[in-house]
Amino acid sequence: MSSKVVKFGGSSLADANQFRKVAAIIKADKQRRFVVPSAPGKRFSDDVKITDMLYKCCELAGSGLNFDKEFEIIKQRYNGIISDLDIKIDLDAEFAAIRTELKARPAKDFAASRGEFLNGKVLAAYLGFEFIDAADVITFDTNGSLLLDITVKKIRERIKTVECAVIPGFYGSTTEGIVKTFSRGGSDVTGSIVANAVNASIYENWTDVSGFLVADPRVVENPDVISFITYKELRELSYMGATVLHEDAIFPVRSAGIPINIRNTNRPDDAGTMIVSDDHDFNDDTATYTITGIAGSKGFSTINIEKAMMNSETGFGMRVLKVLAENNVSFEHMPSGIDTMSITVDSATLQPVREKVMTQLRKEINPDHIEIEDGIALLAVVGRRMKNTRGTVARIFAALAHARINVKMIDQGSSELNVIIGVSANDLNEAIRRIYDMFINSEK
Ligand code: ASP
């Protein structure tokens, strides 16, 4: 039977009521055979995630301090869910073992991983599914890098006779048996690996939003949900700060051609966002606009360089970039003219080495003029349809011109998938709203 992998985030499993919604979703489709849970997340905005409480316990234990109070709160959260749902499971032995281990060897990754471990046990008991400890299958090398091939083999071997299973997210173990986690939000990565291993027809990632939005809802009121997005477009948008999914979650499914569907546990009837391969056939794709999404990010600076005859000076760009590389500053964009070049960099990274970079650049390239301009925001307008639609760039700039927004930098990627625009940070939100109006509202 073909199978679906379903991953549920922390807010989807924050309390007994959320567990009920999750179980209803799983039971509604027999193909939802492999479930990857996060640890219980926040129930309300001031609440604390179980993962954060576990980090706290570990920190206290590491300083030789008592962590009973914090540990008790963790126990109560799990026990509360268990008794509310009336599940026949007792985690006392697990709690005792975790406490003993934390006292003896307070290791951060081990501590944090227990949130998913315990939640996986509870969910498996509630669903009547088999529990597979992620430490037995998800494998890292001794430096903590995932060993995908070994992991896939282990999962395939382990599930040979398994009908349905819960595999906790976020952690695995090294070849030496030491528990290791991914970076924060890493249950997304586990889901993607499991989807690859079981050759899932789809990887459903259930969260608390109905998919990726065309623009940031804090900037545009009630923006549309993106119904289809390709992996490449997603990369472009998430690079600018539009994140719903852990960025390492893309690779294992992308390489296997498995689509990801972002869904909302609280609105299971919403179709969500489908993330599909770059060569997906979009012929039957309905409601897509000319652009797929708009993302923006503040906190950039540009180093503006002027030098007569710059373009005929061989190795000029290389010398500029060498100075940046020596100071560990990576560049985002580098548009150049005949006698000018402007390099966009992250302001926070530049700040500590600012003077050094300027001195070295003056020495290396002997410019006629050089200055740093701060307070720059970058805006990415992303869309696979831009390539075949003439006039898209004209419309973007018409929208900005009408709003009297000054464009400081323009960069169109060679794939024609995105246009990156530099504006003053003060203009960013208005720029996003105007572009949204120009493409989404006017194409409705
Ligand atoms: N529980 C972990 C975190 O809070 C991992 C996850 O939820 O994906 O980061």
PDB file of C-alpha atoms in Angstrom, residues 119-267:
ATOM      1  CA  ASN A 119       5.461  12.631  23.029  1.00  0.00           C
ATOM      2  CA  GLY A 120       6.045   9.839  20.514  1.00  0.00           C
ATOM      3  CA  LYS A 121       5.289   7.275  23.223  1.00  0.00           C
ATOM      4  CA  VAL A 122       2.056   9.027  24.170  1.00  0.00           C
ATOM      5  CA  LEU A 123       0.900   9.469  20.585  1.00  0.00           C
ATOM      6  CA  ALA A 124       1.739   5.877  19.627  1.00  0.00           C
ATOM      7  CA  ALA A 125      -0.294   4.593  22.575  1.00  0.00           C
ATOM      8  CA  TYR A 126      -3.204   6.880  21.705  1.00  0.00           C
ATOM      9  CA  LEU A 127      -3.256   5.854  18.045  1.00  0.00           C
ATOM     10  CA  GLY A 128      -2.485   2.182  18.674  1.00  0.00           C
ATOM     11  CA  PHE A 129       0.578   2.487  16.379  1.00  0.00           C
ATOM     12  CA  GLU A 130       3.998   0.953  16.908  1.00  0.00           C
ATOM     13  CA  PHE A 131       6.623   3.218  18.529  1.00  0.00           C
ATOM     14  CA  ILE A 132       9.988   3.336  16.754  1.00  0.00           C
ATOM     15  CA  ASP A 133      12.719   5.111  18.700  1.00  0.00           C
ATOM     16  CA  ALA A 134      14.401   7.593  16.346  1.00  0.00           C
ATOM     17  CA  ALA A 135      17.722   6.845  18.077  1.00  0.00           C
ATOM     18  CA  ASP A 136      17.588   3.349  16.548  1.00  0.00           C
ATOM     19  CA  VAL A 137      17.234   4.548  12.965  1.00  0.00           C
ATOM     20  CA  ILE A 138      18.240   8.192  12.405  1.00  0.00           C
ATOM     21  CA  THR A 139      22.037   8.026  12.317  1.00  0.00           C
ATOM     22  CA  PHE A 140      24.709  10.736  12.529  1.00  0.00           C
ATOM     23  CA  ASP A 141      28.471  10.503  12.190  1.00  0.00           C
ATOM     24  CA  THR A 142      30.614  11.406  15.187  1.00  0.00           C
ATOM     25  CA  ASN A 143      30.703  15.066  14.059  1.00  0.00           C
ATOM     26  CA  GLY A 144      26.928  15.211  14.064  1.00  0.00           C
ATOM     27  CA  SER A 145      26.323  15.130  10.285  1.00  0.00           C
ATOM     28  CA  LEU A 146      23.388  13.037   9.141  1.00  0.00           C
ATOM     29  CA  LEU A 147      24.269   9.746   7.427  1.00  0.00           C
ATOM     30  CA  LEU A 148      21.304   9.632   5.049  1.00  0.00           C
ATOM     31  CA  ASP A 149      22.049   6.346   3.273  1.00  0.00           C
ATOM     32  CA  ILE A 150      22.572   4.411   6.498  1.00  0.00           C
ATOM     33  CA  THR A 151      19.475   6.023   8.013  1.00  0.00           C
ATOM     34  CA  VAL A 152      17.310   5.116   5.031  1.00  0.00           C
ATOM     35  CA  LYS A 153      18.553   1.514   5.148  1.00  0.00           C
ATOM     36  CA  LYS A 154      17.826   1.245   8.864  1.00  0.00           C
ATOM     37  CA  ILE A 155      14.319   2.655   8.519  1.00  0.00           C
ATOM     38  CA  ARG A 156      13.516   0.292   5.625  1.00  0.00           C
ATOM     39  CA  GLU A 157      14.763  -2.671   7.602  1.00  0.00           C
ATOM     40  CA  ARG A 158      12.877  -1.620  10.735  1.00  0.00           C
ATOM     41  CA  ILE A 159       9.491  -1.089   9.060  1.00  0.00           C
ATOM     42  CA  LYS A 160       9.507  -4.296   7.003  1.00  0.00           C
ATOM     43  CA  THR A 161       6.761  -5.866   9.086  1.00  0.00           C
ATOM     44  CA  VAL A 162       5.256  -2.669  10.471  1.00  0.00           C
ATOM     45  CA  GLU A 163       1.823  -1.498   9.406  1.00  0.00           C
ATOM     46  CA  CYS A 164       1.717   1.921  11.109  1.00  0.00           C
ATOM     47  CA  ALA A 165       4.289   3.643  13.301  1.00  0.00           C
ATOM     48  CA  VAL A 166       5.144   6.769  15.252  1.00  0.00           C
ATOM     49  CA  ILE A 167       8.754   7.907  14.880  1.00  0.00           C
ATOM     50  CA  PRO A 168       9.604  10.921  17.060  1.00  0.00           C
ATOM     51  CA  GLY A 169      11.110  13.920  15.295  1.00  0.00           C
ATOM     52  CA  PHE A 170      14.191  16.039  15.990  1.00  0.00           C
ATOM     53  CA  TYR A 171      16.749  13.433  17.113  1.00  0.00           C
ATOM     54  CA  GLY A 172      18.708  10.330  16.298  1.00  0.00           C
ATOM     55  CA  SER A 173      22.003   8.961  17.512  1.00  0.00           C
ATOM     56  CA  THR A 174      25.611   8.883  16.386  1.00  0.00           C
ATOM     57  CA  THR A 175      27.362   5.735  15.221  1.00  0.00           C
ATOM     58  CA  GLU A 176      28.700   5.592  18.790  1.00  0.00           C
ATOM     59  CA  GLY A 177      25.182   5.613  20.219  1.00  0.00           C
ATOM     60  CA  ILE A 178      25.142   9.175  21.571  1.00  0.00           C
ATOM     61  CA  VAL A 179      21.815  10.981  21.202  1.00  0.00           C
ATOM     62  CA  LYS A 180      22.038  13.901  18.815  1.00  0.00           C
ATOM     63  CA  THR A 181      19.423  16.424  17.649  1.00  0.00           C
ATOM     64  CA  PHE A 182      19.009  18.472  14.495  1.00  0.00           C
ATOM     65  CA  SER A 183      18.907  22.238  14.942  1.00  0.00           C
ATOM     66  CA  ARG A 184      15.715  23.789  16.337  1.00  0.00           C
ATOM     67  CA  GLY A 185      12.574  22.932  14.420  1.00  0.00           C
ATOM     68  CA  GLY A 186      14.323  19.782  13.214  1.00  0.00           C
ATOM     69  CA  SER A 187      11.313  17.451  13.363  1.00  0.00           C
ATOM     70  CA  ASP A 188      10.590  18.752   9.863  1.00  0.00           C
ATOM     71  CA  VAL A 189      13.855  17.139   8.792  1.00  0.00           C
ATOM     72  CA  THR A 190      12.965  13.799  10.400  1.00  0.00           C
ATOM     73  CA  GLY A 191       9.638  13.798   8.542  1.00  0.00           C
ATOM     74  CA  SER A 192      11.410  14.401   5.274  1.00  0.00           C
ATOM     75  CA  ILE A 193      13.926  11.601   5.876  1.00  0.00           C
ATOM     76  CA  VAL A 194      11.182   9.144   6.808  1.00  0.00           C
ATOM     77  CA  ALA A 195       9.223  10.145   3.684  1.00  0.00           C
ATOM     78  CA  ASN A 196      12.288   9.386   1.580  1.00  0.00           C
ATOM     79  CA  ALA A 197      12.899   6.049   3.323  1.00  0.00           C
ATOM     80  CA  VAL A 198       9.344   4.740   2.996  1.00  0.00           C
ATOM     81  CA  ASN A 199       9.043   6.163  -0.515  1.00  0.00           C
ATOM     82  CA  ALA A 200       5.963   8.102   0.519  1.00  0.00           C
ATOM     83  CA  SER A 201       3.513   9.420  -2.055  1.00  0.00           C
ATOM     84  CA  ILE A 202       3.477  12.688  -0.124  1.00  0.00           C
ATOM     85  CA  TYR A 203       5.010  14.292   2.977  1.00  0.00           C
ATOM     86  CA  GLU A 204       2.300  16.143   4.875  1.00  0.00           C
ATOM     87  CA  ASN A 205       3.651  18.710   7.295  1.00  0.00           C
ATOM     88  CA  TRP A 206       0.854  19.725   9.675  1.00  0.00           C
ATOM     89  CA  THR A 207       1.286  23.009  11.498  1.00  0.00           C
ATOM     90  CA  ASP A 208      -0.816  25.960  12.683  1.00  0.00           C
ATOM     91  CA  VAL A 209      -1.033  27.940   9.444  1.00  0.00           C
ATOM     92  CA  SER A 210      -2.787  27.017   6.220  1.00  0.00           C
ATOM     93  CA  GLY A 211       0.390  27.091   4.163  1.00  0.00           C
ATOM     94  CA  PHE A 212       2.834  29.639   2.846  1.00  0.00           C
ATOM     95  CA  LEU A 213       1.405  33.068   2.320  1.00  0.00           C
ATOM     96  CA  VAL A 214       2.106  35.237  -0.692  1.00  0.00           C
ATOM     97  CA  ALA A 215       3.371  37.969   1.653  1.00  0.00           C
ATOM     98  CA  ASP A 216       3.991  38.504   5.362  1.00  0.00           C
ATOM     99  CA  PRO A 217       0.608  38.906   7.127  1.00  0.00           C
ATOM    100  CA  ARG A 218       2.142  41.529   9.421  1.00  0.00           C
ATOM    101  CA  VAL A 219       2.651  43.674   6.326  1.00  0.00           C
ATOM    102  CA  VAL A 220      -0.223  42.765   4.007  1.00  0.00           C
ATOM    103  CA  GLU A 221      -3.663  42.316   5.486  1.00  0.00           C
ATOM    104  CA  ASN A 222      -5.008  38.803   5.026  1.00  0.00           C
ATOM    105  CA  PRO A 223      -2.693  37.697   2.209  1.00  0.00           C
ATOM    106  CA  ASP A 224      -3.530  34.797  -0.103  1.00  0.00           C
ATOM    107  CA  VAL A 225      -2.150  31.318   0.534  1.00  0.00           C
ATOM    108  CA  ILE A 226       0.266  30.026  -2.108  1.00  0.00           C
ATOM    109  CA  SER A 227      -1.355  26.877  -3.460  1.00  0.00           C
ATOM    110  CA  PHE A 228       1.632  25.545  -5.436  1.00  0.00           C
ATOM    111  CA  ILE A 229       5.264  26.444  -5.053  1.00  0.00           C
ATOM    112  CA  THR A 230       8.378  24.789  -6.441  1.00  0.00           C
ATOM    113  CA  TYR A 231      11.372  23.904  -4.278  1.00  0.00           C
ATOM    114  CA  LYS A 232      13.458  26.562  -6.048  1.00  0.00           C
ATOM    115  CA  GLU A 233      10.889  29.281  -5.438  1.00  0.00           C
ATOM    116  CA  LEU A 234      10.664  28.241  -1.824  1.00  0.00           C
ATOM    117  CA  ARG A 235      14.425  28.542  -1.445  1.00  0.00           C
ATOM    118  CA  GLU A 236      14.307  32.064  -2.842  1.00  0.00           C
ATOM    119  CA  LEU A 237      11.513  33.104  -0.510  1.00  0.00           C
ATOM    120  CA  SER A 238      12.858  31.454   2.621  1.00  0.00           C
ATOM    121  CA  TYR A 239      16.274  32.931   2.050  1.00  0.00           C
ATOM    122  CA  MET A 240      14.580  36.298   2.515  1.00  0.00           C
ATOM    123  CA  GLY A 241      13.062  35.245   5.795  1.00  0.00           C
ATOM    124  CA  ALA A 242       9.745  33.622   4.882  1.00  0.00           C
ATOM    125  CA  THR A 243      10.057  30.448   6.938  1.00  0.00           C
ATOM    126  CA  VAL A 244       7.490  27.815   7.827  1.00  0.00           C
ATOM    127  CA  LEU A 245       9.667  24.789   7.182  1.00  0.00           C
ATOM    128  CA  HIS A 246      13.195  23.937   8.399  1.00  0.00           C
ATOM    129  CA  GLU A 247      15.472  24.556   5.420  1.00  0.00           C
ATOM    130  CA  ASP A 248      17.188  21.156   5.711  1.00  0.00           C
ATOM    131  CA  ALA A 249      13.807  19.466   5.301  1.00  0.00           C
ATOM    132  CA  ILE A 250      13.769  20.078   1.580  1.00  0.00           C
ATOM    133  CA  PHE A 251      16.718  17.995   0.418  1.00  0.00           C
ATOM    134  CA  PRO A 252      15.644  14.404   1.349  1.00  0.00           C
ATOM    135  CA  VAL A 253      12.243  14.686  -0.337  1.00  0.00           C
ATOM    136  CA  ARG A 254      13.358  16.852  -3.229  1.00  0.00           C
ATOM    137  CA  SER A 255      15.941  14.290  -4.294  1.00  0.00           C
ATOM    138  CA  ALA A 256      13.253  11.581  -4.207  1.00  0.00           C
ATOM    139  CA  GLY A 257      10.635  13.660  -6.061  1.00  0.00           C
ATOM    140  CA  ILE A 258       8.186  13.569  -3.136  1.00  0.00           C
ATOM    141  CA  PRO A 259       5.927  16.628  -2.767  1.00  0.00           C
ATOM    142  CA  ILE A 260       5.455  18.337   0.595  1.00  0.00           C
ATOM    143  CA  ASN A 261       2.014  19.524   1.602  1.00  0.00           C
ATOM    144  CA  ILE A 262       1.893  22.160   4.352  1.00  0.00           C
ATOM    145  CA  ARG A 263      -1.424  21.739   6.204  1.00  0.00           C
ATOM    146  CA  ASN A 264      -3.216  23.327   9.149  1.00  0.00           C
ATOM    147  CA  THR A 265      -4.184  20.980  12.020  1.00  0.00           C
ATOM    148  CA  ASN A 266      -6.799  23.500  13.143  1.00  0.00           C
ATOM    149  CA  ARG A 267      -8.334  23.803   9.659  1.00  0.00           C
TER     150      ARG A 267
END
